[in-house]
mmCIF file of C-alpha atoms in Angstrom:
data_model
loop_
_atom_site.group_PDB
_atom_site.id
_atom_site.type_symbol
_atom_site.label_atom_id
_atom_site.label_comp_id
_atom_site.label_asym_id
_atom_site.label_seq_id
_atom_site.Cartn_x
_atom_site.Cartn_y
_atom_site.Cartn_z
ATOM 1 C CA UNK B 434 4.460 15.670 -18.358
ATOM 2 C CA UNK B 435 1.220 14.244 -16.776
ATOM 3 C CA UNK B 436 -0.438 15.353 -13.954
ATOM 4 C CA UNK B 437 -1.587 11.695 -12.697
ATOM 5 C CA UNK B 438 0.640 10.830 -9.245
ATOM 6 C CA UNK B 439 0.974 7.228 -9.523
ATOM 7 C CA UNK B 440 -1.044 5.645 -6.176
ATOM 8 C CA UNK B 441 0.185 3.120 -4.043
ATOM 9 C CA UNK B 442 -0.672 1.618 -1.229
ATOM 10 C CA UNK B 443 1.681 -0.544 1.303
ATOM 11 C CA UNK B 444 0.935 -3.294 3.947
ATOM 12 C CA UNK B 445 2.358 -3.888 6.868
ATOM 13 C CA UNK B 446 0.853 -5.169 10.572
ATOM 14 C CA UNK B 447 3.622 -3.403 11.757
ATOM 15 C CA UNK B 448 3.157 0.340 12.825
ATOM 16 C CA UNK B 449 7.203 1.113 13.141
ATOM 17 C CA UNK B 450 7.493 -0.583 9.292
ATOM 18 C CA UNK B 451 4.321 1.802 8.264
ATOM 19 C CA UNK B 452 5.944 4.752 10.733
ATOM 20 C CA UNK B 453 9.389 4.085 8.333
ATOM 21 C CA UNK B 454 7.557 4.013 5.028
ATOM 22 C CA UNK B 455 5.553 6.744 5.354
ATOM 23 C CA UNK B 456 8.934 8.581 6.288
ATOM 24 C CA UNK B 457 10.598 7.026 3.418
ATOM 25 C CA UNK B 458 7.716 8.087 1.029
ATOM 26 C CA UNK B 459 7.985 12.080 1.703
ATOM 27 C CA UNK B 460 9.482 13.403 -0.982
ATOM 28 C CA UNK B 461 8.474 11.224 -3.993
ATOM 29 C CA UNK B 462 4.824 12.931 -2.709
ATOM 30 C CA UNK B 463 5.445 14.794 -5.608
ATOM 31 C CA UNK B 464 4.967 11.889 -7.843
ATOM 32 C CA UNK B 465 3.640 9.465 -6.213
ATOM 33 C CA UNK B 466 -0.188 9.097 -3.586
ATOM 34 C CA UNK B 467 1.144 7.189 -0.617
ATOM 35 C CA UNK B 468 -1.948 4.561 0.828
ATOM 36 C CA UNK B 469 -0.740 3.310 3.833
ATOM 37 C CA UNK B 470 -2.578 -0.013 5.220
ATOM 38 C CA UNK B 471 -1.898 -1.980 8.673
ATOM 39 C CA UNK B 472 -3.573 -5.674 7.518
ATOM 40 C CA UNK B 473 -4.472 -7.475 4.642
ATOM 41 C CA UNK B 474 -8.479 -6.832 5.729
ATOM 42 C CA UNK B 475 -7.928 -2.956 5.616
ATOM 43 C CA UNK B 476 -6.126 -2.757 2.790
ATOM 44 C CA UNK B 477 -9.148 -4.971 0.851
ATOM 45 C CA UNK B 478 -11.043 -2.228 2.163
ATOM 46 C CA UNK B 479 -9.062 0.887 0.809
ATOM 47 C CA UNK B 480 -9.489 -1.010 -1.976
ATOM 48 C CA UNK B 481 -12.856 -0.547 -2.952
ATOM 49 C CA UNK B 482 -12.425 2.749 -2.351
ATOM 50 C CA UNK B 483 -9.936 3.128 -4.848
ATOM 51 C CA UNK B 484 -7.254 1.401 -7.422
ATOM 52 C CA UNK B 485 -3.435 1.686 -6.914
ATOM 53 C CA UNK B 486 -1.452 1.331 -9.412
ATOM 54 C CA UNK B 487 1.253 -0.905 -7.334
ATOM 55 C CA UNK B 488 0.399 -2.839 -3.868
ATOM 56 C CA UNK B 489 3.912 -3.164 -1.730
ATOM 57 C CA UNK B 490 2.721 -5.328 1.324
ATOM 58 C CA UNK B 491 4.580 -7.979 4.248
ATOM 59 C CA UNK B 492 4.384 -11.531 3.466
ATOM 60 C CA UNK B 493 3.773 -12.924 6.593
ATOM 61 C CA UNK B 494 1.508 -10.763 8.134
ATOM 62 C CA UNK B 495 -1.147 -12.223 10.896
ATOM 63 C CA UNK B 496 -5.148 -13.542 8.842
ATOM 64 C CA UNK B 497 -4.678 -12.856 5.687
ATOM 65 C CA UNK B 498 -0.851 -13.019 4.647
ATOM 66 C CA UNK B 499 0.742 -10.396 1.854
ATOM 67 C CA UNK B 500 0.423 -14.428 -0.621
ATOM 68 C CA UNK B 501 -2.872 -14.004 0.037
ATOM 69 C CA UNK B 502 -3.795 -10.461 -0.005
ATOM 70 C CA UNK B 503 -1.775 -10.406 -3.960
ATOM 71 C CA UNK B 504 -3.493 -13.882 -5.456
ATOM 72 C CA UNK B 505 -6.812 -12.193 -4.047
ATOM 73 C CA UNK B 506 -5.709 -8.395 -6.367
ATOM 74 C CA UNK B 507 -4.639 -10.395 -8.929
ATOM 75 C CA UNK B 508 -7.601 -12.596 -9.435
ATOM 76 C CA UNK B 509 -10.037 -9.525 -9.313
#
């Protein structure tokens, strides 16, 4: 078995959603490394610092929406 924990970034502008996601993922911290961003801009800043195996994002966010964020990530 590998020691690699999959790194997942959750992106949502609603702090209540992020809080719920944080609680929901606690039981998986032995196999997942989870990070949270409250906007697409914050997510891009985090992606500049580390790589992620998966990005789960809200689609309807102010500024850069989830589709634009995923389009940008796909082009990189």
